């Protein structure tokens, strides 16, 4: 050891001092696009600013426009593109030529604890820790401003060419959606997103600085702070360490790195992480993501060596057997106290409707969405979700169950199959009470077994049309008998009109003999004997709760289609607490229309075009007839205009109102009338709910 010290003698000892005056303010600037011999020391610095938290710096430096290497025409062209031809105080280049450039910084390293600036003077080494190391490069944000100017000019040109005849503000329908509570994983992804980081960075304000050149007196003064101000050893205790402490600082012990699992999307499964869960949780997670799966596929996804009996025990807790395949239970997808992300319908109603769809698939392979929606009475978005969980759409044939029937599983596990059949019988009895149907209504005639015959969608549609035609004939016969009885008893002439398919409760127009030239004795087409008022006298009027709901709804919306009103009514039912609204559970379409007519509303006979795809309930349009306001007569004339055409120009509406009521029409009244009753699309005005997309 002694010989080693002799071979490496100490030549000189240098005292090292730690200067702290600029410890949190000292930055090292690097210019990687320029060689070290070409500095910016002699260049005129126009401005400087910094964001201290982000360690972001921007410098503006002048460009020598008189240099022989400077292209003046190019500089003028850039200034013209950025600022345009007009002069404004906010122009980037006030001299109409590119006479400056901006340098923006990025951090060369985020950890500067190992870097310091040092000065050597009189055998002493003074070091100051660096706050940051920044690399400055030219910024080209002026090109973005030039692109923005170009887009503004193009938009102005397009706006000048367009016609302003129909420059009214479109009234758009707003669909209310209920957002789910944000999970912890979703919050972490949002916080780590580029958009969130950009927004947070933009929130920090710029701090403007004064630049002092290298030889400036203020710079000389600040450079003195690079030397340690207190030369006492007691004030430099950071550099007074024992050999062991110094070695520990140079070579710190290895710390175990924490494994940070990547945060993936909630609908993406990692099989490695999945297999660390208990078996029941593995099966529940798989079924929630896949929705429907054969038992063989489930066994293939689980780790090898797992007993199939244990899997069968777990799968029955989270799924039900449909055609030999396992479909996840509704209460697993829609837990208690949750609601639909589309419509806000509570989880209890969603589970009930989805169970009905699953039960129907235990009887047949094909379903029609309209048939399902007519029974469970849930919004179309939710019904579509149910079907997409376990079926696939086929053109002109409806929805087919997603997987073929697994007869092998049924034969291999008869005990499980029998237990599932018992469960389905219990679910069926509950559904029959809730939705008021009979299982025989859904069984095909002359088909004793479930799988004996597969009927195509076209055949089912044709059979349904034949049944509807037979039903229509019998209903017409019964209605004719009833009209003859009424005519004999009340001397009433009946205007006979054929019933539309599936609408046996549609009100008919009747006119008294004594008032054939006037409709004063009718209520929107009802005769005195058949009107809602007479129904009220006979004790069959709509419930008071229903009339109150309809009245409040039409106070909020002056015009509604029957389809939209039914949707709002279903949402109202879903929002009622358990045990309330019992009188509203068996409301028919006829009863709902009677409630509308008793609420001082009338049906507007909008002539939909032949190519319209609107359903029958969407073509029934009702509007408020009387509110006691001065605008009632204008509103009724507006309905008359839309009784001639399903879409009208604003000028035509205004001209008709002026023709009828003179020049007293105020523009504000017209705007209010159109806003309450109509919507605009492509320059045309439609009654609300009748817009043809």
XYZ file of C-alpha atoms in Angstrom:
693
model
C 0.000 0.000 0.000
C 2.864 2.327 0.802
C 4.513 1.606 -2.520
C 1.237 2.453 -4.277
C 1.154 5.852 -2.576
C 4.735 6.537 -3.651
C 3.880 5.730 -7.275
C 0.999 8.233 -7.282
C 2.194 11.269 -5.354
C -0.084 14.264 -4.616
C 0.950 17.097 -6.921
C -1.361 19.854 -5.668
C -4.252 20.293 -3.271
C -7.136 22.556 -4.326
C -9.758 23.895 -1.960
C -13.326 23.385 -3.272
C -16.085 25.776 -2.269
C -19.851 25.448 -2.837
C -21.437 28.707 -3.955
C -25.171 28.926 -3.198
C -26.093 32.448 -4.267
C -27.274 31.362 -7.738
C -28.099 27.748 -6.822
C -31.773 27.979 -7.910
C -31.315 30.519 -10.703
C -28.401 29.241 -12.783
C -29.191 27.714 -16.191
C -26.821 26.406 -18.852
C -27.871 27.381 -22.407
C -26.795 25.229 -25.339
C -27.246 26.035 -29.025
C -26.961 22.661 -30.797
C -27.666 24.041 -34.314
C -24.648 26.414 -34.218
C -20.954 25.561 -33.839
C -19.248 26.787 -30.673
C -17.205 29.383 -32.574
C -20.389 31.111 -33.835
C -21.875 32.501 -30.645
C -24.817 34.859 -30.185
C -22.918 37.142 -27.824
C -22.862 40.051 -30.275
C -26.424 39.549 -31.574
C -29.059 42.025 -30.417
C -31.466 40.265 -28.022
C -34.889 41.879 -28.355
C -36.802 40.099 -25.575
C -36.654 37.134 -23.213
C -39.217 35.269 -21.110
C -39.325 32.150 -18.953
C -41.745 29.685 -17.360
C -39.824 28.711 -14.197
C -41.834 25.611 -13.273
C -41.489 24.099 -16.739
C -37.961 25.510 -17.249
C -39.052 26.837 -20.625
C -37.294 29.854 -22.146
C -37.934 31.882 -25.296
C -35.485 34.444 -26.725
C -36.127 36.866 -29.568
C -33.000 37.851 -31.524
C -32.627 40.339 -34.311
C -31.628 39.249 -37.827
C -29.154 41.341 -39.770
C -31.261 42.201 -42.825
C -28.302 44.130 -44.369
C -26.116 41.041 -44.546
C -25.194 39.892 -48.078
C -26.364 36.427 -47.045
C -29.893 37.656 -46.297
C -32.570 37.218 -49.038
C -34.705 40.323 -48.741
C -37.513 39.181 -51.061
C -37.926 35.961 -49.101
C -38.055 37.907 -45.825
C -40.751 40.216 -47.202
C -42.775 37.249 -48.465
C -42.675 35.533 -45.069
C -43.775 38.745 -43.317
C -46.652 39.112 -45.811
C -47.799 35.535 -45.249
C -47.699 35.895 -41.462
C -49.213 39.388 -40.999
C -51.125 39.990 -44.214
C -51.211 43.223 -46.176
C -52.813 45.367 -43.442
C -50.892 46.950 -40.581
C -51.906 46.132 -37.027
C -50.236 46.648 -33.674
C -50.235 42.893 -33.078
C -48.249 42.160 -36.248
C -45.293 39.841 -35.755
C -43.052 41.811 -38.129
C -43.803 45.546 -37.848
C -41.219 46.487 -40.524
C -42.919 44.324 -43.202
C -39.849 42.112 -43.359
C -38.669 39.153 -41.304
C -36.157 40.953 -39.091
C -36.130 38.664 -36.034
C -36.261 35.047 -35.054
C -37.410 33.236 -31.907
C -35.473 30.555 -30.035
C -37.450 28.102 -27.887
C -35.895 25.799 -25.302
C -36.261 22.144 -24.413
C -34.725 20.416 -21.403
C -31.558 18.498 -22.231
C -31.997 16.486 -19.022
C -34.535 16.443 -16.235
C -32.032 15.448 -13.532
C -29.330 18.095 -13.040
C -28.249 17.014 -9.561
C -24.896 15.783 -10.970
C -24.098 18.984 -12.898
C -22.572 22.225 -11.727
C -20.826 25.300 -13.114
C -17.296 25.863 -11.803
C -14.833 28.780 -11.802
C -11.184 28.515 -10.808
C -9.516 31.489 -9.110
C -6.271 31.726 -7.098
C -6.040 28.035 -6.375
C -9.683 27.775 -5.347
C -12.489 25.933 -7.176
C -15.940 27.424 -6.727
C -18.878 25.319 -7.957
C -22.562 26.298 -8.259
C -25.278 23.646 -8.815
C -27.219 24.045 -12.058
C -30.978 24.517 -11.927
C -31.428 23.358 -15.517
C -29.693 22.595 -18.819
C -31.640 23.980 -21.775
C -31.108 23.563 -25.504
C -32.356 26.476 -27.612
C -33.406 25.938 -31.218
C -35.144 28.213 -33.732
C -38.936 28.222 -33.345
C -41.166 28.192 -36.428
C -44.482 29.142 -34.847
C -44.750 32.001 -37.340
C -45.491 29.370 -40.004
C -48.516 28.274 -37.957
C -49.722 31.870 -37.878
C -49.287 32.069 -41.649
C -51.405 28.937 -42.085
C -54.048 30.419 -39.773
C -54.193 33.614 -41.845
C -54.602 31.533 -45.010
C -57.508 29.588 -43.507
C -59.182 32.833 -42.350
C -58.930 34.265 -45.867
C -60.407 31.116 -47.404
C -63.259 31.092 -44.870
C -63.983 34.765 -45.564
C -64.125 34.100 -49.313
C -66.498 31.170 -48.862
C -68.672 33.170 -46.494
C -68.946 36.035 -48.956
C -70.172 33.775 -51.760
C -72.877 32.004 -49.732
C -76.461 33.233 -49.779
C -77.792 34.957 -46.698
C -81.442 34.319 -47.456
C -81.616 31.429 -45.049
C -79.077 32.670 -42.495
C -81.185 31.688 -39.543
C -79.804 29.924 -36.549
C -80.555 26.199 -36.713
C -82.418 24.760 -33.776
C -80.893 21.410 -32.952
C -82.285 18.731 -30.695
C -80.087 17.921 -27.715
C -79.825 14.346 -26.480
C -79.235 14.154 -22.740
C -76.705 11.493 -21.806
C -75.667 10.503 -18.318
C -71.928 10.098 -17.905
C -70.538 7.290 -15.805
C -68.447 8.107 -12.740
C -64.785 8.399 -13.716
C -62.768 5.406 -12.559
C -59.273 5.705 -11.112
C -57.721 4.169 -14.239
C -59.629 6.579 -16.490
C -58.494 9.516 -14.344
C -54.853 8.382 -14.583
C -55.102 8.051 -18.366
C -56.660 11.504 -18.612
C -53.957 13.072 -16.427
C -51.230 11.403 -18.496
C -52.763 12.375 -21.849
C -50.980 14.794 -24.162
C -53.989 17.145 -24.244
C -54.074 17.402 -20.433
C -50.331 18.085 -20.228
C -50.573 20.748 -22.920
C -53.399 22.454 -21.056
C -51.491 22.407 -17.766
C -48.385 23.815 -19.436
C -50.390 26.602 -21.036
C -51.787 27.627 -17.641
C -48.383 28.742 -16.290
C -47.837 32.428 -17.138
C -44.705 33.746 -18.846
C -42.294 35.825 -16.752
C -40.705 38.550 -18.886
C -36.981 39.181 -18.374
C -34.408 41.879 -19.173
C -31.417 40.641 -21.180
C -27.922 41.956 -20.333
C -25.057 41.282 -22.716
C -21.842 39.505 -21.773
C -19.869 42.678 -21.142
C -22.656 44.603 -19.433
C -21.988 45.928 -15.913
C -24.954 44.028 -14.476
C -23.567 40.800 -15.944
C -20.173 41.444 -14.323
C -21.919 42.033 -10.999
C -23.933 38.795 -11.242
C -20.831 36.783 -12.143
C -19.381 37.594 -8.728
C -22.086 35.384 -7.209
C -20.409 32.367 -8.827
C -17.814 32.637 -6.062
C -18.563 31.398 -2.590
C -19.473 34.369 -0.421
C -18.726 32.652 2.918
C -15.282 31.043 2.908
C -15.706 29.502 6.379
C -15.553 25.681 6.489
C -18.595 25.590 8.780
C -20.753 27.099 6.051
C -19.598 24.495 3.538
C -20.527 21.430 5.526
C -21.788 19.696 2.361
C -18.175 19.202 1.264
C -16.903 18.090 4.681
C -17.624 14.359 4.622
C -15.905 11.283 5.997
C -14.355 8.912 3.436
C -17.192 6.402 3.904
C -19.875 9.072 3.403
C -18.065 10.379 0.341
C -17.856 6.881 -1.173
C -21.547 6.316 -0.426
C -22.366 9.521 -2.279
C -20.245 8.501 -5.265
C -21.605 4.934 -5.381
C -25.031 4.797 -3.686
C -26.410 1.328 -2.857
C -28.614 -0.294 -5.494
C -32.288 0.365 -4.845
C -34.910 -2.137 -5.931
C -36.840 -0.776 -8.851
C -40.569 -0.777 -8.410
C -42.356 -2.494 -11.252
C -44.965 -0.076 -12.530
C -47.704 -1.864 -14.360
C -48.869 -0.013 -17.441
C -52.370 1.390 -17.221
C -54.257 -0.093 -20.152
C -57.808 0.492 -21.340
C -60.498 -0.970 -19.083
C -61.767 -3.257 -21.843
C -58.330 -4.812 -22.548
C -57.341 -7.905 -20.595
C -53.806 -8.994 -19.794
C -53.826 -12.779 -19.553
C -50.816 -12.703 -17.245
C -52.609 -10.409 -14.792
C -55.886 -12.277 -15.250
C -54.405 -15.583 -14.088
C -53.237 -14.024 -10.822
C -56.901 -13.552 -9.792
C -59.056 -16.159 -8.039
C -60.897 -18.536 -10.388
C -64.304 -16.929 -9.787
C -62.905 -13.463 -10.572
C -61.195 -14.769 -13.729
C -64.474 -16.195 -15.042
C -66.454 -13.068 -14.093
C -63.929 -10.778 -15.813
C -63.887 -12.915 -18.968
C -67.684 -13.081 -19.193
C -68.086 -9.323 -18.632
C -65.792 -8.678 -21.603
C -66.895 -11.464 -23.976
C -70.643 -11.502 -23.021
C -71.373 -14.898 -24.681
C -69.025 -17.903 -24.890
C -69.087 -21.691 -25.327
C -67.827 -23.697 -22.356
C -64.981 -25.183 -24.413
C -63.631 -21.718 -25.261
C -63.811 -20.696 -21.606
C -61.730 -23.709 -20.574
C -59.178 -22.818 -23.259
C -58.730 -19.297 -21.871
C -58.171 -20.486 -18.316
C -54.886 -21.983 -17.146
C -54.321 -25.626 -17.931
C -55.047 -28.147 -15.176
C -58.126 -26.374 -13.767
C -60.934 -28.776 -12.872
C -63.989 -28.362 -15.143
C -66.320 -29.038 -12.189
C -64.945 -25.982 -10.358
C -65.356 -23.922 -13.528
C -68.979 -25.077 -13.906
C -69.658 -24.129 -10.293
C -68.264 -20.612 -10.850
C -69.781 -19.964 -14.296
C -73.323 -20.551 -13.006
C -72.883 -17.645 -10.579
C -72.216 -15.070 -13.330
C -73.867 -16.492 -16.472
C -76.965 -18.303 -17.778
C -77.196 -21.120 -20.328
C -78.724 -20.109 -23.679
C -78.741 -22.699 -26.482
C -75.859 -24.537 -24.829
C -73.719 -21.373 -24.588
C -73.060 -19.226 -21.532
C -74.336 -15.604 -21.571
C -73.300 -13.217 -18.802
C -76.049 -12.331 -16.328
C -77.696 -8.935 -16.577
C -76.976 -7.934 -12.978
C -73.244 -8.478 -13.622
C -73.304 -5.948 -16.481
C -75.729 -3.552 -14.769
C -74.988 -3.549 -11.010
C -77.452 -2.091 -8.533
C -77.683 1.727 -8.275
C -76.261 2.224 -11.787
C -78.032 3.463 -14.906
C -77.866 3.295 -18.687
C -75.086 5.403 -20.257
C -77.438 6.178 -23.166
C -80.769 7.082 -21.579
C -80.299 7.079 -17.800
C -82.757 4.186 -17.289
C -82.110 2.500 -13.884
C -80.279 -0.824 -13.737
C -83.375 -2.680 -12.473
C -85.314 -1.937 -15.677
C -82.279 -2.700 -17.843
C -81.818 -6.127 -16.214
C -85.506 -6.908 -16.691
C -85.423 -5.989 -20.390
C -82.176 -7.856 -21.080
C -83.469 -10.964 -19.295
C -86.465 -10.907 -21.643
C -84.132 -10.864 -24.676
C -82.084 -13.749 -23.264
C -85.255 -15.729 -22.512
C -86.523 -15.226 -26.057
C -83.249 -16.617 -27.398
C -83.828 -19.779 -25.343
C -86.940 -20.314 -27.495
C -85.703 -19.333 -30.982
C -82.603 -18.219 -32.866
C -84.076 -15.092 -34.486
C -85.536 -11.916 -32.979
C -86.951 -8.723 -34.446
C -85.824 -5.615 -32.594
C -89.161 -3.820 -33.014
C -91.022 -6.747 -31.445
C -88.688 -6.703 -28.453
C -88.882 -2.915 -28.035
C -92.690 -2.998 -28.189
C -92.801 -5.333 -25.183
C -90.008 -4.128 -22.889
C -90.660 -0.433 -23.724
C -87.060 0.749 -23.288
C -85.179 3.314 -25.438
C -83.901 1.953 -28.796
C -80.241 2.471 -27.816
C -80.598 0.157 -24.825
C -82.480 -2.493 -26.819
C -79.730 -2.425 -29.430
C -77.119 -2.869 -26.691
C -78.930 -5.957 -25.385
C -79.014 -7.539 -28.830
C -75.389 -6.692 -29.620
C -74.326 -8.520 -26.436
C -75.546 -11.866 -27.724
C -76.640 -11.608 -31.385
C -75.600 -10.372 -34.812
C -77.839 -8.480 -37.287
C -78.787 -10.048 -40.611
C -80.132 -7.967 -43.488
C -83.939 -8.314 -43.806
C -83.940 -11.171 -41.286
C -83.564 -9.581 -37.849
C -81.045 -10.557 -35.167
C -79.581 -14.069 -35.003
C -78.048 -15.560 -31.849
C -74.291 -15.051 -32.076
C -73.184 -18.690 -31.610
C -74.476 -22.034 -32.924
C -76.309 -24.224 -30.443
C -73.807 -26.293 -28.405
C -75.574 -29.674 -28.321
C -72.369 -31.385 -27.156
C -72.392 -29.476 -23.854
C -76.107 -30.185 -23.357
C -75.552 -33.940 -23.814
C -72.412 -34.029 -21.678
C -73.853 -32.048 -18.728
C -77.579 -32.914 -18.435
C -77.670 -31.998 -14.719
C -76.401 -28.453 -15.388
C -78.799 -28.112 -18.311
C -81.768 -29.200 -16.165
C -80.819 -26.771 -13.388
C -80.598 -23.909 -15.916
C -84.024 -24.829 -17.335
C -85.492 -24.530 -13.839
C -83.876 -21.111 -13.480
C -85.363 -19.997 -16.804
C -88.840 -21.143 -15.706
C -88.548 -18.908 -12.646
C -87.333 -15.965 -14.743
C -90.157 -16.597 -17.242
C -92.844 -16.416 -14.558
C -91.468 -13.076 -13.320
C -91.294 -11.658 -16.852
C -94.874 -12.749 -17.603
C -96.121 -10.775 -14.592
C -94.069 -7.686 -15.436
C -94.656 -7.517 -19.208
C -98.117 -9.160 -19.205
C -97.567 -11.822 -21.884
C -97.949 -15.564 -22.297
C -95.178 -17.897 -23.408
C -97.499 -19.436 -26.012
C -97.595 -16.076 -27.823
C -93.959 -16.574 -28.848
C -94.054 -20.284 -29.720
C -94.505 -20.997 -33.458
C -97.722 -22.852 -34.249
C -97.506 -26.604 -34.967
C -93.995 -26.647 -33.590
C -93.851 -28.908 -30.523
C -90.110 -28.562 -30.020
C -87.811 -25.593 -29.969
C -85.347 -26.731 -32.633
C -87.673 -28.618 -34.986
C -88.065 -25.825 -37.567
C -85.997 -22.674 -38.207
C -88.259 -20.033 -39.775
C -86.558 -17.329 -41.814
C -87.145 -13.631 -41.295
C -89.095 -13.247 -44.588
C -91.479 -16.088 -43.665
C -92.067 -14.654 -40.193
C -92.761 -11.202 -41.670
C -95.254 -12.633 -44.184
C -97.054 -14.606 -41.459
C -97.252 -11.506 -39.269
C -98.790 -9.521 -42.142
C -101.427 -12.238 -42.699
C -102.303 -12.286 -38.992
C -102.553 -8.483 -38.983
C -104.879 -8.584 -42.031
C -107.158 -11.127 -40.321
C -107.155 -9.091 -37.141
C -107.958 -5.916 -39.112
C -110.972 -7.552 -40.755
C -112.437 -8.681 -37.446
C -111.786 -5.289 -35.841
C -113.451 -3.468 -38.732
C -116.480 -5.716 -38.381
C -116.722 -5.041 -34.650
C -116.258 -1.313 -35.166
C -118.961 -1.217 -37.826
C -121.390 -2.911 -35.427
C -120.568 -0.403 -32.725
C -121.070 2.530 -35.107
C -124.472 1.216 -36.165
C -125.520 1.019 -32.523
C -124.321 4.572 -31.895
C -126.049 5.809 -35.062
C -129.347 4.237 -34.057
C -129.159 5.735 -30.560
C -127.804 9.241 -31.230
C -128.682 10.048 -34.888
C -124.993 10.340 -35.807
C -123.487 9.961 -39.269
C -120.162 8.132 -39.266
C -117.424 8.910 -41.743
C -115.998 5.436 -42.318
C -112.264 5.171 -42.740
C -110.158 1.976 -42.801
C -107.978 1.369 -39.779
C -104.221 1.473 -40.309
C -102.271 -1.680 -39.541
C -101.719 -2.269 -35.873
C -103.643 0.836 -34.771
C -107.030 -0.446 -33.657
C -107.293 2.359 -31.110
C -107.014 5.251 -33.597
C -109.706 7.969 -33.096
C -112.177 8.251 -35.994
C -113.793 11.425 -37.379
C -117.555 11.652 -36.635
C -119.836 14.569 -37.454
C -123.311 15.271 -36.114
C -126.171 15.633 -38.631
C -127.024 19.005 -37.149
C -123.464 20.252 -37.539
C -122.092 18.679 -40.720
C -120.605 21.962 -41.867
C -118.806 22.731 -38.620
C -116.255 20.984 -36.401
C -117.269 22.903 -33.302
C -118.956 19.803 -31.932
C -115.848 17.613 -32.241
C -112.587 17.332 -30.355
C -109.830 16.807 -32.911
C -111.902 14.315 -34.877
C -113.779 12.670 -31.987
C -117.565 12.850 -32.020
C -119.490 13.789 -28.956
C -120.138 10.103 -28.230
C -116.579 8.930 -28.779
C -114.521 11.904 -27.607
C -112.260 11.792 -24.564
C -114.797 13.950 -22.761
C -117.491 11.287 -23.191
C -114.981 8.630 -22.142
C -114.424 10.644 -18.985
C -118.156 10.650 -18.334
C -118.252 6.873 -18.804
C -115.392 6.375 -16.319
C -112.719 5.363 -18.873
C -110.791 8.630 -18.956
C -106.990 8.670 -18.611
C -105.690 8.725 -15.017
C -105.123 12.112 -13.447
C -101.399 11.345 -13.085
C -101.159 10.714 -16.823
C -103.018 13.912 -17.704
C -100.796 15.880 -15.334
C -97.647 14.423 -16.949
C -98.898 15.171 -20.487
C -99.946 18.712 -19.551
C -96.550 19.506 -18.007
C -94.715 17.968 -20.969
C -96.596 20.087 -23.525
C -96.009 23.218 -21.468
C -92.297 22.547 -21.932
C -92.481 21.368 -25.594
C -95.200 22.876 -27.768
C -94.929 20.179 -30.475
C -94.239 16.471 -29.924
C -94.611 13.267 -31.894
C -96.347 10.330 -30.258
C -93.074 8.413 -30.399
C -91.178 11.137 -28.509
C -93.949 11.483 -25.918
C -93.877 7.711 -25.305
C -90.118 7.878 -24.834
C -90.455 10.697 -22.290
C -93.270 8.793 -20.567
C -91.106 5.672 -20.233
C -88.307 7.759 -18.722
C -90.841 9.282 -16.316
C -91.958 5.796 -15.263
C -88.355 4.720 -14.779
C -87.686 7.717 -12.510
C -90.586 6.953 -10.146
C -89.665 5.331 -6.801
C -90.753 1.722 -6.226
C -94.437 1.376 -5.344
C -95.461 4.628 -7.047
C -97.199 5.191 -10.359
C -99.212 1.952 -10.283
C -102.010 3.562 -12.308
C -99.522 4.396 -15.090
C -98.203 0.876 -15.645
C -101.026 -0.205 -18.013
C -101.330 2.930 -20.175
C -102.218 2.156 -23.798
C -101.482 4.306 -26.857
C -105.177 5.227 -27.082
C -105.226 6.364 -23.458
C -102.085 8.443 -24.046
C -103.661 10.128 -27.089
C -106.839 10.837 -25.090
C -104.706 12.517 -22.437
C -103.066 14.650 -25.131
C -106.398 15.821 -26.526
C -107.712 16.607 -23.038
C -104.655 18.820 -22.453
C -105.814 21.424 -25.013
C -103.693 19.883 -27.758
C -104.605 18.649 -31.233
C -103.131 16.386 -33.841
C -101.395 18.082 -36.786
C -101.839 16.112 -40.017
C -98.354 16.578 -41.475
C -98.152 15.218 -45.074
C -94.984 13.133 -44.869
C -93.355 12.343 -48.248
C -93.844 8.827 -49.692
C -90.145 8.000 -49.251
C -90.263 8.860 -45.549
C -88.835 6.222 -43.226
C -90.663 7.572 -40.169
C -92.579 4.997 -38.141
C -96.327 5.305 -37.530
C -95.838 6.831 -34.058
C -93.317 9.296 -35.497
C -95.886 10.495 -38.061
C -98.436 11.326 -35.383
C -97.644 14.937 -34.476
C -99.454 16.817 -31.704
C -99.280 20.502 -30.872
C -100.537 22.833 -28.148
C -103.769 24.413 -29.387
C -104.693 26.847 -26.643
C -102.564 28.452 -23.911
C -104.395 31.749 -23.378
C -101.588 33.769 -24.965
C -101.843 36.197 -27.872
C -99.643 33.878 -29.921
C -102.278 31.112 -29.964
C -103.785 32.291 -33.258
C -100.337 32.538 -34.854
C -99.498 29.050 -33.607
C -102.709 27.588 -35.067
C -102.000 29.224 -38.417
C -98.470 27.755 -38.321
C -100.002 24.289 -37.832
C -102.244 24.947 -40.839
C -99.204 25.821 -42.948
C -97.526 22.541 -41.993
C -100.730 20.637 -42.758
C -100.089 21.454 -46.434
C -96.362 20.652 -46.539
C -94.044 18.855 -44.158
C -91.256 21.454 -44.660
C -91.530 25.187 -45.321
C -89.196 28.120 -45.880
C -89.138 30.871 -43.272
C -90.163 33.456 -45.867
C -93.287 31.465 -46.696
C -94.258 31.229 -43.012
C -93.679 34.941 -42.503
C -95.651 35.845 -45.648
C -98.628 33.715 -44.574
C -98.685 35.243 -41.085
C -98.474 38.794 -42.495
C -101.231 38.009 -44.998
C -103.511 36.765 -42.219
C -102.739 39.181 -39.416
C -101.309 42.224 -41.209
C -97.978 43.942 -40.646
C -98.310 43.855 -36.846
C -96.193 40.698 -36.667
C -93.059 41.352 -34.577
C -89.860 39.563 -35.555
C -89.280 38.513 -31.937
C -92.709 36.797 -31.890
C -91.916 34.944 -35.106
C -88.545 33.836 -33.742
C -90.158 32.618 -30.528
C -92.872 30.755 -32.450
C -90.338 28.975 -34.666
C -88.113 28.158 -31.702
C -91.010 26.614 -29.735
C -92.592 24.603 -32.535
C -90.020 24.028 -35.278
C -86.494 23.003 -36.126
C -84.328 24.082 -39.058
C -82.224 21.919 -41.344
C -80.595 22.941 -44.621
C -82.628 26.171 -44.853
C -85.976 24.359 -44.412
C -88.160 24.511 -41.322
C -89.848 21.392 -39.931
C -92.173 20.789 -37.026
C -90.234 19.300 -34.133
C -89.697 15.572 -34.499
C -90.495 15.510 -38.248
C -87.044 16.363 -39.580
C -86.099 13.968 -42.378
C -82.372 13.181 -42.068
